[in-house]
Amino acid sequence: MKPGPDFPAFQPLYRQIKGLITQSLMSGEWRPGEPIPSEIELAGRYSVSQGTVRKAVSELAEERVLVRQQGRGTFVASHAEERSQFPFLRITPDDAELKELTAELLDLKRVRDAASARLLGLNAGSSVFLLTRILRLNDTPVCYEEVRLPPPRLKGLTAAVVRQHECMLYSMYETRFGMRVLHAEERLKAVGAPREVSALLQVPAGTPMLQIERIAFSYRHEPAELRHCLCDTRLHHYRNSITG
Amino acid sequence: MKPGPDFPAFQPLYRQIKGLITQSLMSGEWRPGEPIPSEIELAGRYSVSQGTVRKAVSELAEERVLVRQQGRGTFVASHAEERSQFPFLRITPDDAELKELTAELLDLKRVRDAASARLLGLNAGSSVFLLTRILRLNDTPVCYEEVRLPPPRLKGLTAAVVRQHECMLYSMYETRFGMRVLHAEERLKAVGAPREVSALLQVPAGTPMLQIERIAFSYRHEPAELRHCLCDTRLHHYRNSITG
DNA sequence: AAGTGGTCTAGACCACTCT
DNA sequence: GAGTGGTCTAGACCACTTG
């Protein structure tokens, strides 16, 4: 098929194909961890050349939505299959290697919180899930986290379900609720440890802590999660890599 | 020319071309802001097809080493020409827009510092430049910075030179010393404000501050700069974007 | 051996910029 | 109009994985 006006927007053909592939991912036609059809099949399905499909798939692979494996095929990226079960965690010990990471669930409840609801794309009056937990790195408690989630996307979420997944939230969202997190925006600040948190993490009250506020997004920039985190950075740090 | 053994390493042809282009960039054959030869010219020069050159250039464009402009050509990326003169600055006011950014040079001297020298790829006994300054965002002092630099790459650096460039360091490295910064790695922590810094930034001693340690790299991962920064995050934050 | 993605080529046409 | 990068196609061969 030649590029033509028979697609919704004025876009290069390969971007339109990219959009169609993304739609199939959102609809659950191809689920995380599964292979998508081969490039030749997709070329036939959309009536374009293999090269055009290749360019669409390449962009999605670059964005880590898909993962290519030579000789095997192209797969839907999944947090469940990756080595790091905490793909967005940027905190690391200063001098040691991060060997073991565990999470202790403190609480899971529903609360009304207009600001959070709005950020999650819900009506201001809607309730949201509020999950609190502590992260331990190599058996040391380092982070206190509050996670806010949109109930419509996580029907049937309970503390038992969270524990089943050993607190690997992003993997749980995906395999249990079909919500794949792709991208997050963070705001970092230094703040003094509040009394409640200082007790939980065995840190003197007022100690400087790293505060991380995160909003995470799924396909098409749909908000998926809010996270508020306080980290003890006396022996740990947040690593980042910047490209000018 | 078909892919053959007449290139140094076993690599796809387009990556070898990418290496040759990078060499020309490092040698200064094409300088920041200047156009590189057209794809067709490069294809002739290296005796490969335009498509292969295109793939090499595309990777470099993605890494922001080159910038393509349809109809005009492909240019060497430059900090001097970009809007933001502070390309690696991640600090922003919480509620306002960042309108004005100024830097006040405090000092520039040479010091002996074995650890810094080693990180900068020098002999442990070599001296390094130590530049200190204060950053003001919208006229508020927010960051105290210590910058360590390798003298061999910055011959003739003086306080007057820094002031000439209005403290836009990355732009100065490039236009004055031919050292283009491409990439940086950072470590963030929360620490209490030391007395010297608290006075400079008008912050009570001990206030939680964001500490940023950065090492910046030029072409081929050559170390270019060390930076140690302390930021007052009471009304400002560090923004980051993560792709899982 | 068959099927997958990875590389490379050649050629066509388009959109944009400059003169 | 000439020259640039941007898109699309078609076909060839390679490297890798699986049966």
Short mmCIF file of C-alpha atoms (C1' of nucleotides) in Angstrom, two decimals:
data_model
loop_
_atom_site.label_atom_id
_atom_site.label_comp_id
_atom_site.label_asym_id
_atom_site.label_seq_id
_atom_site.Cartn_x
_atom_site.Cartn_y
_atom_site.Cartn_z
CA MET A 1 0.00 0.00 0.00
CA LYS A 2 1.35 3.40 -0.91
CA PRO A 3 1.24 6.14 1.70
CA GLY A 4 -2.21 7.59 1.36
CA PRO A 5 -4.99 9.52 3.02
CA ASP A 6 -6.66 6.33 4.30
CA PHE A 7 -5.07 6.71 7.74
CA PRO A 8 -6.33 9.05 10.46
CA ALA A 9 -3.50 11.58 10.67
CA PHE A 10 -0.89 13.01 8.37
CA GLN A 11 2.10 11.05 9.51
CA PRO A 12 4.85 9.03 7.88
CA LEU A 13 3.64 5.56 7.09
CA TYR A 14 5.99 3.93 9.58
CA ARG A 15 4.59 6.08 12.40
CA GLN A 16 1.09 5.06 11.50
CA ILE A 17 2.22 1.44 11.65
CA LYS A 18 3.83 2.19 15.01
CA GLY A 19 0.47 3.51 16.20
CA LEU A 20 -1.33 0.37 15.03
CA ILE A 21 1.20 -1.84 16.80
CA THR A 22 0.79 0.24 19.98
CA GLN A 23 -2.98 -0.18 19.74
CA SER A 24 -2.59 -3.95 19.62
CA LEU A 25 -0.33 -3.77 22.65
CA MET A 26 -2.84 -1.66 24.57
CA SER A 27 -5.72 -3.94 23.63
CA GLY A 28 -3.80 -6.89 25.02
CA GLU A 29 -3.63 -8.71 21.69
CA TRP A 30 0.07 -9.25 22.43
CA ARG A 31 0.87 -9.41 26.14
CA PRO A 32 4.14 -8.64 27.96
CA GLY A 33 6.67 -11.41 27.46
CA GLU A 34 4.92 -12.76 24.37
CA PRO A 35 6.31 -12.54 20.84
CA ILE A 36 4.61 -10.30 18.31
CA PRO A 37 4.21 -11.54 14.70
CA SER A 38 7.31 -11.54 12.53
CA GLU A 39 8.20 -8.49 10.49
CA ILE A 40 7.12 -10.26 7.30
CA GLU A 41 3.75 -11.15 8.79
CA LEU A 42 3.21 -7.59 10.00
CA ALA A 43 4.22 -6.26 6.60
CA GLY A 44 1.51 -8.44 5.05
CA ARG A 45 -1.06 -7.50 7.68
CA TYR A 46 -0.58 -3.78 7.14
CA SER A 47 0.24 -4.04 3.42
CA VAL A 48 3.57 -2.25 3.64
CA SER A 49 7.13 -3.34 3.01
CA GLN A 50 9.19 -5.13 5.62
CA GLY A 51 11.49 -2.09 5.80
CA THR A 52 8.63 0.12 6.92
CA VAL A 53 7.56 -2.33 9.63
CA ARG A 54 11.20 -2.56 10.66
CA LYS A 55 11.42 1.17 11.19
CA ALA A 56 8.23 1.20 13.31
CA VAL A 57 9.44 -1.75 15.39
CA SER A 58 12.88 -0.17 15.76
CA GLU A 59 11.40 2.95 17.32
CA LEU A 60 9.35 0.87 19.74
CA ALA A 61 12.42 -1.21 20.59
CA GLU A 62 14.36 1.95 21.30
CA GLU A 63 11.63 3.12 23.63
CA ARG A 64 11.87 -0.29 25.29
CA VAL A 65 8.27 -1.09 24.47
CA LEU A 66 9.44 -4.06 22.40
CA VAL A 67 12.58 -6.19 22.63
CA ARG A 68 14.16 -7.73 19.54
CA GLN A 69 16.10 -10.99 19.69
CA GLN A 70 17.99 -12.04 16.64
CA GLY A 71 16.88 -15.40 15.32
CA ARG A 72 14.01 -15.65 17.84
CA GLY A 73 11.64 -12.80 17.14
CA THR A 74 10.38 -9.58 18.67
CA PHE A 75 8.79 -9.63 22.12
CA VAL A 76 6.64 -7.33 24.21
CA ALA A 77 8.89 -5.93 26.94
CA SER A 78 8.05 -7.12 30.43
CA HIS A 79 9.16 -6.17 33.92
CA ALA A 80 8.37 -9.72 35.02
CA GLU A 81 11.13 -11.26 32.91
CA GLU A 82 13.88 -8.76 33.41
CA ARG A 83 16.67 -9.36 35.85
CA SER A 84 16.01 -6.29 37.92
CA GLN A 85 12.59 -6.63 39.45
CA PHE A 86 12.77 -2.98 40.42
CA PRO A 87 13.35 -1.36 37.07
CA PHE A 88 12.92 2.22 38.17
CA LEU A 89 15.00 2.01 41.33
CA ARG A 90 17.94 4.38 41.18
CA ILE A 91 19.17 4.02 44.75
CA THR A 92 22.40 2.04 45.27
CA PRO A 93 24.84 1.46 48.12
CA ASP A 94 27.83 3.82 48.03
CA ASP A 95 30.55 1.21 48.36
CA ALA A 96 28.97 -2.21 48.04
CA GLU A 97 27.08 -3.92 45.26
CA LEU A 98 23.32 -4.18 45.44
CA LYS A 99 22.75 -7.87 46.00
CA GLU A 100 19.44 -8.23 47.71
CA LEU A 101 16.40 -6.02 47.58
CA THR A 102 13.32 -6.72 49.66
CA ALA A 103 10.16 -4.78 50.39
CA GLU A 104 8.04 -4.89 53.51
CA LEU A 105 4.41 -4.00 52.99
CA LEU A 106 3.15 -1.77 55.81
CA ASP A 107 -0.38 -0.98 54.72
CA LEU A 108 -2.83 -0.92 51.84
CA LYS A 109 -6.04 1.07 52.02
CA ARG A 110 -8.37 3.30 50.02
CA VAL A 111 -8.32 7.01 50.70
CA ARG A 112 -9.94 10.12 49.28
CA ASP A 113 -7.38 12.53 47.94
CA ALA A 114 -8.55 14.96 45.29
CA ALA A 115 -5.07 16.04 44.15
CA SER A 116 -3.84 12.49 43.67
CA ALA A 117 -7.06 11.42 41.97
CA ARG A 118 -6.70 14.22 39.46
CA LEU A 119 -3.07 13.38 38.72
CA LEU A 120 -4.14 9.79 38.12
CA GLY A 121 -6.79 10.91 35.65
CA LEU A 122 -9.77 10.21 37.94
CA ASN A 123 -12.59 12.43 39.13
CA ALA A 124 -11.52 14.56 42.07
CA GLY A 125 -14.03 12.74 44.29
CA SER A 126 -12.76 9.24 43.48
CA SER A 127 -10.85 7.28 46.08
CA VAL A 128 -7.38 5.95 45.34
CA PHE A 129 -5.34 3.06 46.71
CA LEU A 130 -2.62 4.08 49.16
CA LEU A 131 0.13 1.51 49.64
CA THR A 132 2.97 2.09 52.09
CA ARG A 133 6.11 0.01 52.39
CA ILE A 134 9.77 -0.04 53.33
CA LEU A 135 12.56 -1.04 50.96
CA ARG A 136 15.58 -2.87 52.30
CA LEU A 137 18.84 -2.92 50.32
CA ASN A 138 21.17 -5.73 51.39
CA ASP A 139 18.99 -6.05 54.47
CA THR A 140 19.30 -2.38 55.48
CA PRO A 141 16.09 -0.31 55.57
CA VAL A 142 16.74 2.60 53.20
CA CYS A 143 13.48 3.89 51.69
CA TYR A 144 10.00 4.61 52.90
CA GLU A 145 7.48 4.65 50.06
CA GLU A 146 3.88 5.78 49.65
CA VAL A 147 2.31 4.56 46.41
CA ARG A 148 -1.02 5.86 45.10
CA LEU A 149 -2.86 3.90 42.44
CA PRO A 150 -6.03 4.24 40.36
CA PRO A 151 -8.60 1.61 41.51
CA PRO A 152 -10.23 1.32 38.06
CA ARG A 153 -7.00 -0.08 36.67
CA LEU A 154 -6.31 -2.39 39.62
CA LYS A 155 -9.59 -4.10 40.40
CA GLY A 156 -9.27 -6.60 43.21
CA LEU A 157 -6.00 -5.29 44.63
CA THR A 158 -5.45 -6.48 48.19
CA ALA A 159 -2.50 -6.77 50.54
CA ALA A 160 -2.50 -10.51 49.91
CA VAL A 161 -2.14 -9.95 46.18
CA VAL A 162 0.77 -7.56 46.77
CA ARG A 163 2.49 -10.10 49.01
CA GLN A 164 1.97 -12.85 46.43
CA HIS A 165 4.09 -10.81 44.08
CA GLU A 166 6.76 -10.30 46.73
CA CYS A 167 6.18 -6.56 46.52
CA MET A 168 7.50 -6.34 42.94
CA LEU A 169 4.93 -3.76 42.01
CA TYR A 170 5.72 -3.09 38.36
CA SER A 171 5.76 -6.79 37.63
CA MET A 172 2.46 -7.18 39.51
CA TYR A 173 0.76 -4.33 37.63
CA GLU A 174 1.69 -6.07 34.42
CA THR A 175 1.01 -9.72 35.00
CA ARG A 176 -1.98 -9.32 37.27
CA PHE A 177 -3.66 -6.17 35.96
CA GLY A 178 -2.33 -5.76 32.43
CA MET A 179 -0.96 -2.31 33.22
CA ARG A 180 2.56 -1.91 31.80
CA VAL A 181 4.63 1.00 33.15
CA LEU A 182 6.92 2.50 30.54
CA HIS A 183 8.08 5.86 31.75
CA ALA A 184 8.29 8.05 34.85
CA GLU A 185 8.97 11.66 35.79
CA GLU A 186 10.62 12.46 39.09
CA ARG A 187 11.24 15.49 41.31
CA LEU A 188 14.00 15.25 43.88
CA LYS A 189 14.59 17.34 46.98
CA ALA A 190 16.52 17.15 50.21
CA VAL A 191 14.29 17.30 53.31
CA GLY A 192 14.63 16.63 57.00
CA ALA A 193 13.41 13.20 58.18
CA PRO A 194 9.88 13.46 59.65
CA ARG A 195 9.45 11.73 63.00
CA GLU A 196 7.23 8.88 61.71
CA VAL A 197 9.67 7.96 58.99
CA SER A 198 12.76 8.36 61.11
CA ALA A 199 11.41 5.69 63.45
CA LEU A 200 10.65 3.27 60.63
CA LEU A 201 14.09 3.61 59.02
CA GLN A 202 16.11 3.99 62.21
CA VAL A 203 17.28 7.46 61.28
CA PRO A 204 17.55 10.39 63.73
CA ALA A 205 14.64 12.83 63.22
CA GLY A 206 15.67 15.76 61.08
CA THR A 207 18.46 13.87 59.27
CA PRO A 208 18.72 15.06 55.66
CA MET A 209 16.90 12.59 53.42
CA LEU A 210 16.39 12.38 49.71
CA GLN A 211 12.75 12.89 48.77
CA ILE A 212 11.65 11.47 45.42
CA GLU A 213 8.25 12.25 43.95
CA ARG A 214 7.39 10.18 40.92
CA ILE A 215 4.56 9.92 38.46
CA ALA A 216 4.67 6.84 36.23
CA PHE A 217 3.00 6.40 32.86
CA SER A 218 1.76 3.52 30.73
CA TYR A 219 1.11 3.39 26.98
CA ARG A 220 0.10 6.70 25.43
CA HIS A 221 1.22 8.62 28.50
CA GLU A 222 -1.67 7.33 30.61
CA PRO A 223 -0.90 7.99 34.33
CA ALA A 224 -0.44 4.73 36.20
CA GLU A 225 1.06 5.43 39.60
CA LEU A 226 2.11 8.17 42.03
CA ARG A 227 5.00 7.48 44.35
CA HIS A 228 6.40 9.49 47.22
CA CYS A 229 9.66 8.18 48.58
CA LEU A 230 12.04 9.16 51.36
CA CYS A 231 15.53 7.66 51.25
CA ASP A 232 18.31 7.52 53.78
CA THR A 233 21.34 8.56 51.73
CA ARG A 234 23.94 8.42 54.44
CA LEU A 235 25.40 5.24 52.92
CA HIS A 236 23.46 5.15 49.66
CA HIS A 237 23.02 7.42 46.66
CA TYR A 238 20.77 8.05 43.68
CA ARG A 239 22.54 7.51 40.37
CA ASN A 240 21.66 9.29 37.18
CA SER A 241 22.99 9.48 33.67
CA ILE A 242 22.55 12.58 31.51
CA THR A 243 22.87 13.12 27.79
CA GLY A 244 23.31 16.75 26.79
CA MET B 1 32.62 -1.48 -1.14
CA LYS B 2 31.34 -4.66 0.36
CA PRO B 3 31.81 -5.27 4.10
CA GLY B 4 35.27 -6.70 4.36
CA PRO B 5 38.29 -7.25 6.59
CA ASP B 6 39.88 -3.97 5.58
CA PHE B 7 38.58 -2.19 8.70
CA PRO B 8 40.09 -2.47 12.15
CA ALA B 9 37.44 -4.40 14.09
CA PHE B 10 34.71 -6.89 13.40
CA GLN B 11 31.74 -4.55 13.40
CA PRO B 12 28.82 -3.83 11.12
CA LEU B 13 29.90 -1.54 8.34
CA TYR B 14 27.70 1.30 9.55
CA ARG B 15 29.36 1.20 12.97
CA GLN B 16 32.77 1.39 11.38
CA ILE B 17 31.57 4.42 9.44
CA LYS B 18 30.24 5.85 12.70
CA GLY B 19 33.72 5.42 14.17
CA LEU B 20 35.34 7.19 11.23
CA ILE B 21 32.91 10.09 11.55
CA THR B 22 33.60 10.29 15.29
CA GLN B 23 37.34 10.39 14.55
CA SER B 24 36.84 13.36 12.25
CA LEU B 25 34.81 15.07 14.98
CA MET B 26 37.53 14.44 17.58
CA SER B 27 40.28 15.65 15.25
CA GLY B 28 38.40 18.90 14.76
CA GLU B 29 37.92 18.40 11.02
CA TRP B 30 34.28 19.39 11.57
CA ARG B 31 33.76 21.73 14.54
CA PRO B 32 30.67 22.29 16.72
CA GLY B 33 28.04 24.28 14.85
CA GLU B 34 29.50 23.49 11.44
CA PRO B 35 27.86 21.25 8.85
CA ILE B 36 29.40 17.90 8.02
CA PRO B 37 29.49 16.76 4.37
CA SER B 38 26.20 15.54 2.87
CA GLU B 39 25.26 11.89 3.08
CA ILE B 40 26.04 11.40 -0.59
CA GLU B 41 29.50 12.92 -0.20
CA LEU B 42 30.22 10.77 2.84
CA ALA B 43 29.00 7.70 0.97
CA GLY B 44 31.54 8.49 -1.76
CA ARG B 45 34.31 9.21 0.72
CA TYR B 46 33.88 5.90 2.52
CA SER B 47 32.77 3.93 -0.55
CA VAL B 48 29.51 2.71 0.94
CA SER B 49 25.88 3.30 0.05
CA GLN B 50 23.97 6.34 1.24
CA GLY B 51 21.79 4.05 3.35
CA THR B 52 24.77 2.86 5.35
CA VAL B 53 25.99 6.41 5.98
CA ARG B 54 22.44 7.29 6.96
CA LYS B 55 22.36 4.61 9.62
CA ALA B 56 25.69 5.77 11.07
CA VAL B 57 24.58 9.40 11.09
CA SER B 58 21.22 8.44 12.59
CA GLU B 59 22.87 6.81 15.58
CA LEU B 60 25.06 9.86 16.13
CA ALA B 61 22.02 12.12 15.81
CA GLU B 62 20.21 10.03 18.40
CA GLU B 63 23.14 10.41 20.77
CA ARG B 64 22.95 14.15 20.09
CA VAL B 65 26.45 14.22 18.70
CA LEU B 66 25.06 15.43 15.37
CA VAL B 67 21.90 17.36 14.54
CA ARG B 68 20.04 16.81 11.27
CA GLN B 69 18.03 19.57 9.62
CA GLN B 70 15.86 18.66 6.70
CA GLY B 71 16.79 20.54 3.56
CA ARG B 72 19.84 22.18 5.21
CA GLY B 73 22.23 19.41 6.14
CA THR B 74 23.70 17.69 9.18
CA PHE B 75 25.55 19.73 11.80
CA VAL B 76 27.91 19.07 14.67
CA ALA B 77 25.94 19.60 17.88
CA SER B 78 27.02 22.60 19.92
CA HIS B 79 26.24 23.90 23.39
CA ALA B 80 27.01 27.40 22.14
CA GLU B 81 24.06 27.49 19.76
CA GLU B 82 21.42 25.86 21.87
CA ARG B 83 18.83 27.84 23.73
CA SER B 84 19.75 26.51 27.13
CA GLN B 85 23.27 27.60 27.90
CA PHE B 86 23.24 25.21 30.84
CA PRO B 87 22.45 21.96 29.12
CA PHE B 88 23.07 19.68 32.08
CA LEU B 89 21.24 21.75 34.68
CA ARG B 90 18.38 19.80 36.20
CA ILE B 91 17.44 22.21 38.98
CA THR B 92 14.22 24.21 38.53
CA PRO B 93 12.03 26.41 40.71
CA ASP B 94 9.09 24.53 42.26
CA ASP B 95 6.36 26.93 41.23
CA ALA B 96 7.80 29.50 38.84
CA GLU B 97 9.40 29.23 35.45
CA LEU B 98 13.15 29.42 35.13
CA LYS B 99 13.67 32.74 33.41
CA GLU B 100 17.12 33.92 34.30
CA LEU B 101 20.17 31.96 35.20
CA THR B 102 23.40 33.65 36.23
CA ALA B 103 26.66 32.41 37.68
CA GLU B 104 29.03 34.27 39.98
CA LEU B 105 32.64 33.13 39.77
CA LEU B 106 34.19 32.93 43.22
CA ASP B 107 37.64 31.57 42.51
CA LEU B 108 39.82 29.75 40.01
CA LYS B 109 43.11 28.17 41.04
CA ARG B 110 45.30 25.13 40.52
CA VAL B 111 45.42 22.51 43.24
CA ARG B 112 46.99 19.10 43.75
CA ASP B 113 44.38 16.43 44.30
CA ALA B 114 45.40 12.89 43.48
CA ALA B 115 41.88 11.43 43.47
CA SER B 116 40.50 14.09 41.11
CA ALA B 117 43.55 13.88 38.86
CA ARG B 118 43.06 10.15 38.48
CA LEU B 119 39.34 10.50 37.69
CA LEU B 120 40.28 13.06 35.04
CA GLY B 121 42.72 10.64 33.46
CA LEU B 122 45.86 12.45 34.65
CA ASN B 123 48.85 11.26 36.67
CA ALA B 124 48.09 11.27 40.38
CA GLY B 125 50.72 13.96 40.93
CA SER B 126 49.29 16.38 38.33
CA SER B 127 47.57 19.55 39.44
CA VAL B 128 43.99 20.29 38.36
CA PHE B 129 42.00 23.50 37.95
CA LEU B 130 39.54 24.15 40.76
CA LEU B 131 36.77 26.59 39.89
CA THR B 132 34.15 27.62 42.43
CA ARG B 133 31.00 29.58 41.74
CA ILE B 134 27.43 30.26 42.78
CA LEU B 135 24.42 29.75 40.53
CA ARG B 136 21.48 32.12 40.79
CA LEU B 137 18.07 31.09 39.45
CA ASN B 138 15.75 34.04 38.87
CA ASP B 139 18.18 36.04 41.00
CA THR B 140 18.06 33.66 43.96
CA PRO B 141 21.31 31.93 44.98
CA VAL B 142 20.53 28.20 44.80
CA CYS B 143 23.67 26.21 44.04
CA TYR B 144 27.29 26.22 45.15
CA GLU B 145 29.56 24.49 42.67
CA GLU B 146 33.14 23.24 42.69
CA VAL B 147 34.39 22.29 39.23
CA ARG B 148 37.64 20.39 38.66
CA LEU B 149 39.21 20.39 35.21
CA PRO B 150 42.20 18.80 33.44
CA PRO B 151 44.77 21.53 32.63
CA PRO B 152 46.12 19.73 29.54
CA ARG B 153 42.72 20.13 27.87
CA LEU B 154 42.24 23.76 28.95
CA LYS B 155 45.53 25.50 28.31
CA GLY B 156 45.38 29.18 29.15
CA LEU B 157 42.27 29.03 31.33
CA THR B 158 41.99 32.09 33.57
CA ALA B 159 39.25 33.77 35.57
CA ALA B 160 39.08 36.45 32.88
CA VAL B 161 38.41 33.82 30.21
CA VAL B 162 35.64 32.31 32.32
CA ARG B 163 34.04 35.74 32.81
CA GLN B 164 34.26 36.44 29.06
CA HIS B 165 32.01 33.47 28.53
CA GLU B 166 29.61 34.66 31.20
CA CYS B 167 30.24 31.49 33.16
CA MET B 168 28.66 29.27 30.49
CA LEU B 169 31.19 26.56 31.04
CA TYR B 170 30.12 23.92 28.53
CA SER B 171 29.93 26.51 25.80
CA MET B 172 33.36 27.82 26.81
CA TYR B 173 34.98 24.36 26.81
CA GLU B 174 33.74 23.91 23.28
CA THR B 175 34.38 27.22 21.57
CA ARG B 176 37.56 28.12 23.39
CA PHE B 177 39.20 24.76 24.04
CA GLY B 178 37.61 22.40 21.52
CA MET B 179 36.37 20.09 24.27
CA ARG B 180 32.77 19.03 23.65
CA VAL B 181 30.88 17.53 26.61
CA LEU B 182 28.42 14.84 25.58
CA HIS B 183 27.45 12.85 28.62
CA ALA B 184 27.57 12.89 32.40
CA GLU B 185 27.07 10.52 35.33
CA GLU B 186 25.71 11.84 38.61
CA ARG B 187 25.37 10.67 42.20
CA LEU B 188 22.82 12.44 44.39
CA LYS B 189 22.54 12.56 48.14
CA ALA B 190 20.89 14.64 50.82
CA VAL B 191 23.36 16.25 53.22
CA GLY B 192 23.33 18.95 55.86
CA ALA B 193 24.52 22.40 54.74
CA PRO B 194 28.17 22.94 55.76
CA ARG B 195 28.85 26.29 57.43
CA GLU B 196 30.88 27.80 54.54
CA VAL B 197 28.19 27.01 51.99
CA SER B 198 25.30 28.01 54.23
CA ALA B 199 26.77 31.50 54.44
CA LEU B 200 27.22 31.81 50.69
CA LEU B 201 23.68 30.69 49.88
CA GLN B 202 21.94 32.28 52.85
CA VAL B 203 20.78 28.96 54.22
CA PRO B 204 20.81 28.01 57.93
CA ALA B 205 23.73 25.67 58.69
CA GLY B 206 22.60 22.05 58.75
CA THR B 207 19.63 22.61 56.42
CA PRO B 208 19.08 19.54 54.20
CA MET B 209 20.64 20.23 50.80
CA LEU B 210 20.86 18.22 47.62
CA GLN B 211 24.42 17.18 46.87
CA ILE B 212 25.19 16.35 43.24
CA GLU B 213 28.48 14.78 42.21
CA ARG B 214 29.04 14.67 38.49
CA ILE B 215 31.64 13.37 36.10
CA ALA B 216 31.26 14.58 32.53
CA PHE B 217 32.63 12.93 29.40
CA SER B 218 33.62 13.98 25.90
CA TYR B 219 33.94 11.86 22.74
CA ARG B 220 34.90 8.23 23.36
CA HIS B 221 34.10 8.52 27.04
CA GLU B 222 37.12 10.74 27.73
CA PRO B 223 36.69 12.39 31.18
CA ALA B 224 36.29 16.15 30.83
CA GLU B 225 35.08 17.60 34.12
CA LEU B 226 34.32 16.81 37.77
CA ARG B 227 31.63 18.80 39.49
CA HIS B 228 30.52 18.86 43.08
CA CYS B 229 27.34 20.80 43.70
CA LEU B 230 25.23 21.69 46.74
CA CYS B 231 21.69 22.94 46.06
CA ASP B 232 19.14 24.59 48.27
CA THR B 233 15.98 22.62 47.46
CA ARG B 234 13.61 24.40 49.80
CA LEU B 235 11.96 26.14 46.84
CA HIS B 236 13.62 24.26 43.98
CA HIS B 237 13.84 20.66 42.83
CA TYR B 238 15.87 18.35 40.60
CA ARG B 239 13.82 16.93 37.75
CA ASN B 240 14.47 13.61 36.13
CA SER B 241 12.86 11.43 33.51
CA ILE B 242 13.20 7.65 33.54
CA THR B 243 12.59 5.05 30.88
CA GLY B 244 12.19 1.54 32.26
"C1'" DA C 1 16.59 -26.83 7.03
"C1'" DA C 2 13.52 -23.22 7.97
"C1'" DG C 3 12.48 -19.01 10.07
"C1'" DT C 4 13.84 -14.92 12.49
"C1'" DG C 5 15.92 -10.41 12.86
"C1'" DG C 6 20.41 -7.68 11.11
"C1'" DT C 7 22.91 -5.52 7.42
"C1'" DC C 8 23.63 -3.54 2.95
"C1'" DT C 9 22.46 -1.93 -1.44
"C1'" DA C 10 20.02 0.69 -5.21
"C1'" DG C 11 16.69 3.50 -6.73
"C1'" DA C 12 12.47 6.18 -6.44
"C1'" DC C 13 9.90 9.97 -4.78
"C1'" DC C 14 8.84 13.57 -1.19
"C1'" DA C 15 9.47 17.82 1.85
"C1'" DC C 16 12.23 21.35 2.92
"C1'" DT C 17 15.82 25.19 2.36
"C1'" DC C 18 18.44 28.22 -0.11
"C1'" DT C 19 19.51 31.18 -4.06
"C1'" DG D 1 16.03 24.62 -9.75
"C1'" DA D 2 19.49 22.35 -7.22
"C1'" DG D 3 20.72 20.21 -3.15
"C1'" DT D 4 19.61 18.42 1.32
"C1'" DG D 5 17.69 15.01 4.47
"C1'" DG D 6 13.13 11.89 5.00
"C1'" DT D 7 10.44 8.01 3.49
"C1'" DC D 8 9.42 3.78 1.11
"C1'" DT D 9 10.31 -0.15 -1.50
"C1'" DA D 10 12.51 -4.55 -3.15
"C1'" DG D 11 15.82 -7.78 -3.01
"C1'" DA D 12 20.10 -9.87 -1.49
"C1'" DC D 13 22.89 -11.96 1.86
"C1'" DC D 14 24.34 -12.78 6.83
"C1'" DA D 15 23.97 -14.38 11.82
"C1'" DC D 16 21.43 -16.55 15.01
"C1'" DT D 17 17.89 -19.77 17.01
"C1'" DT D 18 15.03 -23.62 16.85
"C1'" DG D 19 13.52 -28.14 15.50
#
